[in-house]
Tab-separated table of C-alpha atoms and ligand atoms in Angstrom:
chain	number	residue	atom	x	y	z
A	1	MET	CA	55.885	113.919	99.548
A	2	GLN	CA	58.102	113.524	96.486
A	3	THR	CA	61.137	111.378	95.811
A	4	TYR	CA	64.029	112.237	93.509
A	5	LEU	CA	67.076	110.322	92.351
A	6	VAL	CA	70.163	112.395	93.283
A	7	GLY	CA	73.932	112.541	93.293
A	8	GLY	CA	76.213	110.025	91.624
A	9	ALA	CA	73.458	107.997	89.939
A	10	VAL	CA	72.176	111.034	88.023
A	11	ARG	CA	75.689	112.176	87.176
A	12	ASP	CA	76.897	108.804	85.951
A	13	ALA	CA	73.766	108.080	83.920
A	14	LEU	CA	74.244	111.389	82.081
A	15	LEU	CA	77.906	110.537	81.549
A	16	ASP	CA	77.078	107.066	80.298
A	17	TYR	CA	79.230	105.765	83.112
A	18	PRO	CA	78.351	102.642	85.139
A	19	VAL	CA	75.993	103.472	88.031
A	20	HIS	CA	76.839	101.598	91.260
A	21	GLU	CA	74.342	102.806	93.763
A	22	ARG	CA	71.217	104.903	93.759
A	23	ASP	CA	70.645	107.600	96.345
A	24	TRP	CA	67.300	109.307	96.728
A	25	VAL	CA	66.156	112.491	98.383
A	26	VAL	CA	62.658	112.824	99.807
A	27	VAL	CA	60.990	116.243	99.955
A	28	GLY	CA	57.929	117.113	102.025
A	29	ALA	CA	58.032	114.253	104.509
A	30	SER	CA	58.807	113.907	108.219
A	31	PRO	CA	60.837	111.086	109.798
A	32	GLU	CA	57.644	109.767	111.365
A	33	GLN	CA	55.950	109.499	107.955
A	34	MET	CA	58.963	107.625	106.578
A	35	LEU	CA	58.826	105.125	109.432
A	36	GLU	CA	55.089	104.664	108.930
A	37	LEU	CA	55.744	103.845	105.278
A	38	GLY	CA	58.088	101.054	106.326
A	39	TYR	CA	61.420	102.821	105.726
A	40	GLN	CA	64.187	101.877	108.125
A	41	GLN	CA	66.157	104.682	109.730
A	42	VAL	CA	69.950	104.272	109.454
A	43	GLY	CA	71.390	107.741	109.990
A	44	LYS	CA	72.055	108.684	113.587
A	45	ASP	CA	72.855	112.324	112.879
A	46	PHE	CA	71.200	112.585	109.487
A	47	PRO	CA	67.646	111.662	108.531
A	48	VAL	CA	68.644	108.790	106.234
A	49	PHE	CA	66.448	105.750	105.621
A	50	LEU	CA	66.555	102.506	103.673
A	51	HIS	CA	63.752	101.785	101.233
A	52	PRO	CA	61.679	98.827	102.492
A	53	GLU	CA	62.158	96.842	99.271
A	54	THR	CA	65.096	98.141	97.238
A	55	ARG	CA	67.225	98.990	100.340
A	56	ASP	CA	68.350	102.116	98.448
A	57	GLU	CA	69.336	105.061	100.607
A	58	CYS	CA	66.644	107.719	100.902
A	59	ALA	CA	67.502	110.910	102.750
A	60	LEU	CA	65.092	113.616	103.792
A	61	ALA	CA	65.932	116.925	102.157
A	62	ARG	CA	68.138	118.871	104.532
A	63	THR	CA	70.294	121.918	104.895
A	64	GLU	CA	73.527	121.954	106.855
A	65	ARG	CA	75.498	124.636	108.569
A	66	LYS	CA	79.000	124.322	109.841
A	67	ARG	CA	79.277	124.195	113.574
A	68	GLY	CA	82.723	122.869	114.363
A	69	HIS	CA	85.746	121.417	112.626
A	70	GLY	CA	86.082	118.534	110.250
A	71	TYR	CA	83.521	116.827	108.138
A	72	THR	CA	81.151	115.913	110.959
A	73	GLY	CA	80.878	119.330	112.538
A	74	PHE	CA	77.485	120.216	111.072
A	75	ALA	CA	74.173	121.483	112.337
A	76	VAL	CA	71.587	119.643	110.272
A	77	HIS	CA	68.252	121.250	109.588
A	78	CYS	CA	65.532	119.038	108.278
A	79	ASP	CA	61.808	119.569	108.126
A	80	PRO	CA	59.165	118.962	105.462
A	81	GLY	CA	59.586	122.576	104.310
A	82	VAL	CA	63.189	122.146	103.071
A	83	THR	CA	63.115	122.347	99.269
A	84	LEU	CA	64.953	120.198	96.763
A	85	GLU	CA	66.943	123.241	95.605
A	86	GLU	CA	68.061	123.925	99.177
A	87	ASP	CA	69.194	120.326	99.563
A	88	LEU	CA	71.111	120.407	96.282
A	89	LEU	CA	72.790	123.664	97.283
A	90	ARG	CA	74.604	122.017	100.242
A	91	ARG	CA	76.280	119.479	97.956
A	92	ASP	CA	79.906	119.457	96.848
A	93	LEU	CA	80.142	119.664	93.050
A	94	THR	CA	77.639	120.893	90.474
A	95	ILE	CA	77.750	117.550	88.662
A	96	ASN	CA	76.745	115.911	91.961
A	97	ALA	CA	73.959	118.414	92.617
A	98	MET	CA	71.354	117.328	90.090
A	99	ALA	CA	68.132	115.430	90.745
A	100	GLN	CA	65.783	113.435	88.590
A	101	ALA	CA	62.046	113.156	89.206
A	102	ASP	CA	60.024	109.973	88.660
A	103	ASP	CA	58.924	111.184	85.234
A	104	GLY	CA	62.535	111.661	84.144
A	105	THR	CA	62.582	115.469	84.517
A	106	LEU	CA	66.004	116.731	85.456
A	107	ILE	CA	66.305	119.369	88.189
A	108	ASP	CA	69.586	121.144	87.737
A	109	PRO	CA	69.611	124.542	89.429
A	110	TYR	CA	73.396	124.929	89.672
A	111	GLY	CA	74.672	124.139	86.187
A	112	GLY	CA	75.529	120.452	86.540
A	113	GLN	CA	74.701	119.627	82.924
A	114	ARG	CA	76.725	122.569	81.669
A	115	ASP	CA	79.729	121.433	83.712
A	116	LEU	CA	79.307	117.838	82.554
A	117	ALA	CA	79.381	119.085	78.966
A	118	GLU	CA	82.366	121.348	79.665
A	119	ARG	CA	84.107	118.603	81.652
A	120	VAL	CA	84.552	120.745	84.739
A	121	LEU	CA	84.492	119.774	88.407
A	122	ARG	CA	83.132	122.901	90.043
A	123	HIS	CA	81.853	123.598	93.566
A	124	VAL	CA	78.169	124.392	93.973
A	125	SER	CA	78.562	127.234	96.451
A	126	GLU	CA	80.982	128.741	98.958
A	127	ALA	CA	79.585	126.194	101.437
A	128	PHE	CA	81.980	123.765	99.730
A	129	VAL	CA	84.634	124.820	102.271
A	130	GLU	CA	82.528	123.570	105.163
A	131	ASP	CA	83.595	119.979	104.571
A	132	PRO	CA	87.358	119.349	104.238
A	133	LEU	CA	86.739	115.817	102.959
A	134	ARG	CA	85.670	117.479	99.727
A	135	VAL	CA	89.301	118.301	98.954
A	136	LEU	CA	89.956	114.576	98.671
A	137	ARG	CA	86.640	113.783	97.013
A	138	THR	CA	87.223	116.354	94.300
A	139	ALA	CA	90.726	115.043	93.647
A	140	ARG	CA	89.270	111.528	93.480
A	141	PHE	CA	86.593	112.519	90.975
A	142	ALA	CA	89.338	114.186	88.918
A	143	ALA	CA	91.231	110.867	88.945
A	144	ARG	CA	88.125	108.962	87.929
A	145	TYR	CA	87.013	111.179	85.079
A	146	ALA	CA	90.366	112.497	83.812
A	147	HIS	CA	90.219	110.158	80.830
A	148	LEU	CA	86.963	111.834	79.818
A	149	GLY	CA	88.692	115.208	79.859
A	150	PHE	CA	87.537	116.500	83.255
A	151	THR	CA	89.589	119.022	85.211
A	152	VAL	CA	88.974	120.962	88.419
A	153	ALA	CA	87.805	124.577	87.985
A	154	ASP	CA	90.365	127.183	89.056
A	155	GLU	CA	87.873	128.713	91.522
A	156	THR	CA	87.348	125.301	93.092
A	157	ILE	CA	91.094	124.705	93.399
A	158	ALA	CA	91.226	128.110	95.119
A	159	LEU	CA	88.581	127.005	97.642
A	160	MET	CA	90.418	123.737	98.215
A	161	ALA	CA	93.584	125.747	98.862
A	162	GLU	CA	91.609	127.852	101.322
A	163	ILE	CA	90.531	124.720	103.223
A	164	VAL	CA	94.185	123.670	103.349
A	165	ARG	CA	95.291	127.110	104.549
A	166	GLN	CA	92.717	127.031	107.343
A	167	ASP	CA	94.320	123.751	108.442
A	168	GLU	CA	90.953	122.017	108.202
A	169	LEU	CA	92.526	118.818	106.838
A	170	ALA	CA	94.046	118.283	110.259
A	171	HIS	CA	90.537	117.535	111.541
A	172	LEU	CA	89.907	114.668	109.148
A	173	PRO	CA	90.142	111.254	110.799
A	174	PRO	CA	92.891	109.095	109.242
A	175	GLU	CA	90.298	106.434	108.412
A	176	ARG	CA	88.477	108.867	106.107
A	177	ILE	CA	91.698	109.930	104.442
A	178	TRP	CA	92.589	106.302	103.926
A	179	ILE	CA	89.211	105.473	102.352
A	180	GLU	CA	89.575	108.323	99.872
A	181	LEU	CA	93.187	107.445	99.026
A	182	ASP	CA	92.361	103.788	98.558
A	183	ARG	CA	89.394	104.603	96.345
A	184	ALA	CA	91.529	107.032	94.351
A	185	LEU	CA	94.151	104.315	93.835
A	186	GLY	CA	91.405	102.174	92.346
A	187	GLU	CA	90.557	104.771	89.705
A	188	ARG	CA	91.861	104.834	86.196
A	189	ASN	CA	94.209	107.795	86.719
A	190	PRO	CA	95.244	107.847	90.380
A	191	GLU	CA	98.204	110.065	89.497
A	192	VAL	CA	95.695	112.833	88.834
A	193	PHE	CA	94.511	112.511	92.446
A	194	VAL	CA	98.061	113.261	93.590
A	195	GLU	CA	98.471	116.110	91.106
A	196	VAL	CA	95.255	117.812	92.208
A	197	LEU	CA	96.158	117.464	95.881
A	198	ARG	CA	99.513	118.953	95.106
A	199	GLU	CA	98.027	121.833	93.183
A	200	CYS	CA	95.916	122.961	96.147
A	201	GLY	CA	98.640	122.365	98.717
A	202	ALA	CA	96.907	119.374	100.334
A	203	LEU	CA	99.640	116.898	99.420
A	204	ALA	CA	102.147	118.711	101.601
A	205	ARG	CA	99.770	118.351	104.552
A	206	LEU	CA	98.524	114.819	103.955
A	207	LEU	CA	101.594	113.122	102.489
A	208	PRO	CA	104.561	115.473	103.002
A	209	GLU	CA	106.977	112.599	102.338
A	210	LEU	CA	105.545	112.275	98.830
A	211	ASP	CA	105.289	116.001	98.248
A	212	ALA	CA	108.996	116.279	99.060
A	213	LEU	CA	109.896	114.258	95.937
A	214	PHE	CA	108.820	116.990	93.557
A	215	GLY	CA	111.783	119.072	92.492
A	216	ILE	CA	114.328	116.441	93.540
A	217	PRO	CA	116.524	115.480	90.559
A	218	GLN	CA	117.700	111.991	89.615
A	219	PRO	CA	120.500	111.061	87.186
A	220	GLU	CA	119.338	111.601	83.618
A	221	GLN	CA	120.943	108.363	82.438
A	222	HIS	CA	118.449	106.184	84.315
A	223	HIS	CA	115.741	108.783	84.661
A	224	PRO	CA	115.296	110.966	81.578
A	225	GLU	CA	112.247	112.474	83.320
A	226	ILE	CA	114.725	113.734	85.984
A	227	ASP	CA	112.207	114.786	88.670
A	228	SER	CA	111.607	112.170	91.389
A	229	GLY	CA	107.976	113.229	91.851
A	230	VAL	CA	107.287	112.997	88.119
A	231	HIS	CA	108.927	109.571	88.098
A	232	THR	CA	106.737	108.432	90.998
A	233	LEU	CA	103.560	109.419	89.168
A	234	MET	CA	104.775	107.660	86.028
A	235	VAL	CA	105.372	104.531	88.108
A	236	LEU	CA	101.865	104.793	89.473
A	237	GLN	CA	100.475	104.972	85.941
A	238	GLN	CA	102.429	101.881	84.976
A	239	ALA	CA	101.194	100.097	88.107
A	240	VAL	CA	97.634	100.783	86.950
A	241	LYS	CA	98.422	99.050	83.668
A	242	LEU	CA	99.950	96.057	85.413
A	243	SER	CA	97.585	95.509	88.318
A	244	ASP	CA	94.127	96.268	89.682
A	245	ALA	CA	95.340	95.680	93.211
A	246	GLY	CA	95.354	98.678	95.524
A	247	ASP	CA	98.401	97.447	97.422
A	248	VAL	CA	100.528	97.271	94.250
A	249	ARG	CA	99.558	100.824	93.340
A	250	PHE	CA	100.188	102.011	96.899
A	251	ALA	CA	103.645	100.391	96.877
A	252	ALA	CA	104.365	102.094	93.547
A	253	LEU	CA	103.435	105.429	95.089
A	254	LEU	CA	105.741	105.048	98.090
A	255	HIS	CA	108.655	103.077	96.652
A	256	ASP	CA	111.051	106.032	96.276
A	257	LEU	CA	110.202	108.128	99.344
A	258	GLY	CA	113.849	107.846	100.391
A	259	LYS	CA	114.819	110.121	97.499
A	260	GLY	CA	113.137	112.986	99.301
A	261	VAL	CA	115.719	112.879	102.095
A	262	THR	CA	118.912	112.367	100.094
A	263	PRO	CA	121.550	114.786	101.459
A	264	ALA	CA	121.703	117.756	99.071
A	265	GLY	CA	125.435	117.243	98.403
A	266	GLU	CA	124.793	113.767	96.956
A	267	LEU	CA	122.192	114.812	94.366
A	268	PRO	CA	121.274	113.824	91.742
A	269	ARG	CA	122.400	110.379	92.915
A	270	HIS	CA	120.423	108.572	95.576
A	271	ILE	CA	122.666	105.847	96.898
A	272	GLY	CA	120.926	104.084	99.779
A	273	HIS	CA	117.520	105.632	99.131
A	274	GLU	CA	115.867	102.225	99.574
A	275	HIS	CA	117.028	102.111	103.177
A	276	ARG	CA	116.338	105.741	103.872
A	277	GLY	CA	112.824	105.217	102.588
A	278	ILE	CA	111.845	102.514	105.069
A	279	ARG	CA	111.360	104.897	107.974
A	280	LEU	CA	109.266	107.195	105.786
A	281	VAL	CA	107.036	104.410	104.445
A	282	LYS	CA	106.439	103.285	108.020
A	283	ALA	CA	105.573	106.818	109.090
A	284	VAL	CA	103.083	107.288	106.243
A	285	CYS	CA	101.404	103.941	106.864
A	286	GLN	CA	101.085	104.587	110.559
A	287	ARG	CA	99.678	108.075	110.058
A	288	ILE	CA	97.053	107.143	107.513
A	289	LYS	CA	96.372	103.732	109.052
A	290	ALA	CA	97.106	101.739	105.934
A	291	PRO	CA	96.101	98.066	106.247
A	292	ASN	CA	98.936	95.640	107.034
A	293	GLN	CA	98.879	94.064	103.592
A	294	TYR	CA	99.464	97.462	101.965
A	295	ARG	CA	102.140	98.402	104.477
A	296	ASP	CA	104.021	95.123	104.123
A	297	LEU	CA	104.154	95.267	100.352
A	298	ALA	CA	105.114	98.961	100.339
A	299	LEU	CA	108.001	98.202	102.720
A	300	LYS	CA	109.247	95.274	100.631
A	301	VAL	CA	109.116	97.238	97.403
A	302	CYS	CA	110.811	100.216	99.042
A	303	GLU	CA	113.658	98.121	100.389
A	304	PHE	CA	114.152	95.643	97.562
A	305	HIS	CA	113.158	97.234	94.258
A	306	LEU	CA	116.785	97.705	93.242
A	307	HIS	CA	117.490	94.068	94.048
A	308	SER	CA	114.745	93.129	91.631
A	309	HIS	CA	116.124	95.362	88.894
A	310	ARG	CA	119.596	93.873	89.388
A	311	ALA	CA	118.333	90.313	89.747
A	312	MET	CA	120.504	89.039	86.916
A	313	GLU	CA	123.668	90.279	88.603
A	314	LEU	CA	122.870	88.779	92.007
A	315	ARG	CA	124.681	85.757	93.329
A	316	GLY	CA	122.781	82.795	94.709
A	317	LYS	CA	123.098	83.949	98.302
A	318	THR	CA	121.576	87.345	97.586
A	319	LEU	CA	118.913	85.845	95.342
A	320	LEU	CA	117.837	83.603	98.186
A	321	LYS	CA	117.824	86.546	100.563
A	322	LEU	CA	115.564	88.434	98.165
A	323	LEU	CA	113.209	85.475	97.747
A	324	ARG	CA	112.958	85.096	101.484
A	325	ALA	CA	112.564	88.774	102.235
A	326	THR	CA	109.700	89.036	99.771
A	327	ASP	CA	108.102	85.865	101.145
A	328	ALA	CA	108.264	84.481	97.612
A	329	LEU	CA	108.626	80.877	98.676
A	330	ARG	CA	105.519	80.756	100.861
A	331	ARG	CA	103.326	83.443	99.320
A	332	PRO	CA	103.484	83.432	95.509
A	333	ASP	CA	100.631	85.953	95.349
A	334	ARG	CA	102.628	88.422	97.434
A	335	PHE	CA	105.669	87.810	95.258
A	336	GLU	CA	103.663	88.577	92.121
A	337	ALA	CA	102.479	91.800	93.731
A	338	PHE	CA	106.107	92.691	94.521
A	339	LEU	CA	107.204	91.947	90.958
A	340	ALA	CA	104.361	94.017	89.502
A	341	ALA	CA	105.382	97.050	91.561
A	342	CYS	CA	109.046	96.601	90.565
A	343	GLU	CA	108.126	96.279	86.905
A	344	ALA	CA	106.068	99.458	87.211
A	345	ASP	CA	109.146	101.195	88.629
A	346	ALA	CA	111.300	100.038	85.725
A	347	ARG	CA	108.740	101.230	83.176
A	348	GLY	CA	107.779	104.431	84.904
A	349	ARG	CA	110.574	106.335	83.217
A	350	LYS	CA	110.512	108.555	80.184
A	351	GLY	CA	111.151	106.367	77.150
A	352	SER	CA	110.898	103.044	79.042
A	353	GLU	CA	107.109	102.802	79.177
A	354	GLU	CA	107.006	99.811	76.857
A	355	SER	CA	110.278	98.157	77.892
A	356	PRO	CA	110.244	94.484	78.811
A	357	TYR	CA	111.112	93.476	82.359
A	358	PRO	CA	112.869	90.118	82.024
A	359	GLN	CA	113.880	90.294	85.687
A	360	ALA	CA	110.378	89.184	86.665
A	361	ASP	CA	110.612	85.849	84.847
A	362	TYR	CA	114.204	85.449	85.974
A	363	LEU	CA	113.093	85.747	89.590
A	364	ARG	CA	110.129	83.441	89.045
A	365	ARG	CA	112.525	80.787	87.754
A	366	ALA	CA	114.867	81.428	90.686
A	367	ARG	CA	111.895	80.798	92.962
A	368	GLU	CA	111.228	77.475	91.265
A	369	ILE	CA	114.832	76.438	91.786
A	370	ALA	CA	114.736	77.329	95.458
A	371	LEU	CA	111.467	75.446	95.897
A	372	GLY	CA	113.113	72.346	94.441
A	373	VAL	CA	114.970	71.909	97.731
A	374	ASN	CA	113.027	70.453	100.661
A	375	ALA	CA	113.403	68.861	104.076
A	376	ARG	CA	113.043	65.304	102.769
A	377	MET	CA	116.418	65.682	101.102
A	378	PHE	CA	118.077	65.819	104.546
A	379	PRO	CA	116.477	62.990	106.532
A	380	ASN	CA	119.200	62.952	109.169
A	381	LEU	CA	119.060	66.603	110.063
A	382	GLN	CA	116.791	68.627	112.304
A	383	GLY	CA	116.139	72.173	113.460
A	384	LYS	CA	118.812	74.744	112.731
A	385	ALA	CA	121.080	72.258	110.972
A	386	MET	CA	118.242	71.310	108.650
A	387	GLY	CA	117.511	74.967	107.895
A	388	GLU	CA	121.141	75.629	107.113
A	389	ALA	CA	121.402	72.573	104.881
A	390	ILE	CA	118.342	73.603	102.907
A	391	ALA	CA	119.582	77.166	102.503
A	392	GLY	CA	123.040	75.936	101.495
A	393	GLU	CA	121.611	73.664	98.829
A	394	GLN	CA	119.315	76.398	97.576
A	395	VAL	CA	122.247	78.784	97.218
A	396	ARG	CA	124.308	76.109	95.457
A	397	ARG	CA	121.528	75.371	92.982
A	398	LEU	CA	120.815	79.028	92.387
A	399	ASP	CA	124.495	79.711	91.650
A	400	ALA	CA	124.717	76.660	89.370
A	401	GLY	CA	121.458	77.533	87.652
A	402	ARG	CA	122.097	81.218	87.088
A	403	PRO	CA	123.097	80.912	83.430
A	404	ASN	CA	119.900	78.950	82.748
A	405	LEU	CA	117.680	81.414	84.556
A	406	ARG	CA	118.004	83.815	81.664
A	407	GLN	CA	116.458	81.451	79.161
A	408	PRO	CA	112.808	80.560	79.390
A	409	SER	CA	112.530	76.856	80.187
B	1	CTP	N1	78.025	114.678	98.993
B	1	CTP	C1	78.537	115.938	99.260
B	1	CTP	N2	79.635	116.100	100.068
B	1	CTP	C2	80.232	115.019	100.615
B	1	CTP	C3	79.737	113.730	100.380
B	1	CTP	C4	78.637	113.588	99.542
B	1	CTP	O1	78.012	116.918	98.747
B	1	CTP	N3	81.277	115.179	101.397
B	1	CTP	C5	76.833	114.542	98.163
B	1	CTP	C6	77.063	114.630	96.665
B	1	CTP	O2	75.909	115.224	96.101
B	1	CTP	C7	77.161	113.182	96.243
B	1	CTP	C8	76.144	112.544	97.155
B	1	CTP	O3	76.224	113.278	98.379
B	1	CTP	O4	76.843	113.023	94.882
B	1	CTP	C9	76.358	111.060	97.395
B	1	CTP	O5	77.639	110.868	97.956
B	1	CTP	P1	78.498	109.550	97.680
B	1	CTP	O6	77.603	108.381	97.629
B	1	CTP	O7	79.636	109.566	98.635
B	1	CTP	O8	79.150	109.843	96.268
B	1	CTP	P2	78.656	109.698	94.784
B	1	CTP	O9	78.543	111.075	94.197
B	1	CTP	O10	77.473	108.813	94.689
B	1	CTP	O11	79.932	109.088	94.100
B	1	CTP	P3	80.516	107.615	94.049
B	1	CTP	O12	80.299	107.234	92.626
B	1	CTP	O13	81.968	107.808	94.377
B	1	CTP	O14	79.781	106.786	95.049
């Protein structure tokens, strides 16, 4: 029996990239032998074990053949005769199909090192198409390594397009799609994830509401980049600069969905796109089962991003409405997330990438003013009357304080 380090750990070590987890493949052993050695079986369908001490994942070498649809529809073949090369052949990308022996020897039958050097994400074999999740994985790896110069090989894009054409993505559970999207949003260049999905046609299947933005013009005066899809990806890039939080990046991605359904006669203007977008954001979140925190922020940013941009023109009443709608008074963390997404929107335009966003501080100061009013100021009031008195005083102070909101205190 022999054990090899495989997959991401080998790839990332060669790339000088941080290694998060170590996966091992075991050749020449049976499940019974593994159990005798103290390994703990975790895989129900696959022969996967945890090492008794390190708790690393150790899988018996296996081959797989497609049996049904989706990423679970596999017939797994595993016996002590399955070779390392056979196991590596079933894997997705050449850079993920290398193994390292105990003595450091690299086993690389499918050109992983060559593709690492050439910065190419390339499928190992035609068996790539047997697992539709690989469309998303490949796009995610492209997002992760884009800054190192990696791109997806044309032949691999062609196979991804084939998976899309066969409608195999329809068999992926929403939870899996969500995990990949969320992980992609956490990468350095999540916009590349979207671009790769678009290139192979997967975006139109997975997120048609987003795909619809490409080719939709906006007024050049506010959007020198013109295209709504291009703008959205620029906003996403800016969101990456402003925040590590997945929900901020997700909100950036969905904030302008309404522009995809602007009546053709109104283009390139998009009056009311914030409201038209709400239904679409809800539909996306429901379909891909986005967590509530992501959904809530995406909805707020969709509906109120123009309010944020125009903060300095808003009267006290509308300012208060905005503060309340974004839960600013009770949840400052959520408000900061909202402001980050709005700032990303303002900067995600050609030529505005470095522009300041004074609206954020303006709104933070407005929040402070509103918080200066509390129930103790109206000892004789209760219930609805109290609520109205507080709101009235908040509006009065906001209106009175507006000139001062512009200057840092
Ligand atoms: N793998 C595959 N097809 C999949 C999932 C995984 O071929 N759909 C293989 C790849 O060889 C991959 C390995 O299993 O390298 C381990 O998978 P995983 O832990 O999901 O990914 P990593 O490559 O380790 O990448 P990450 O850094 O994202 O964890």
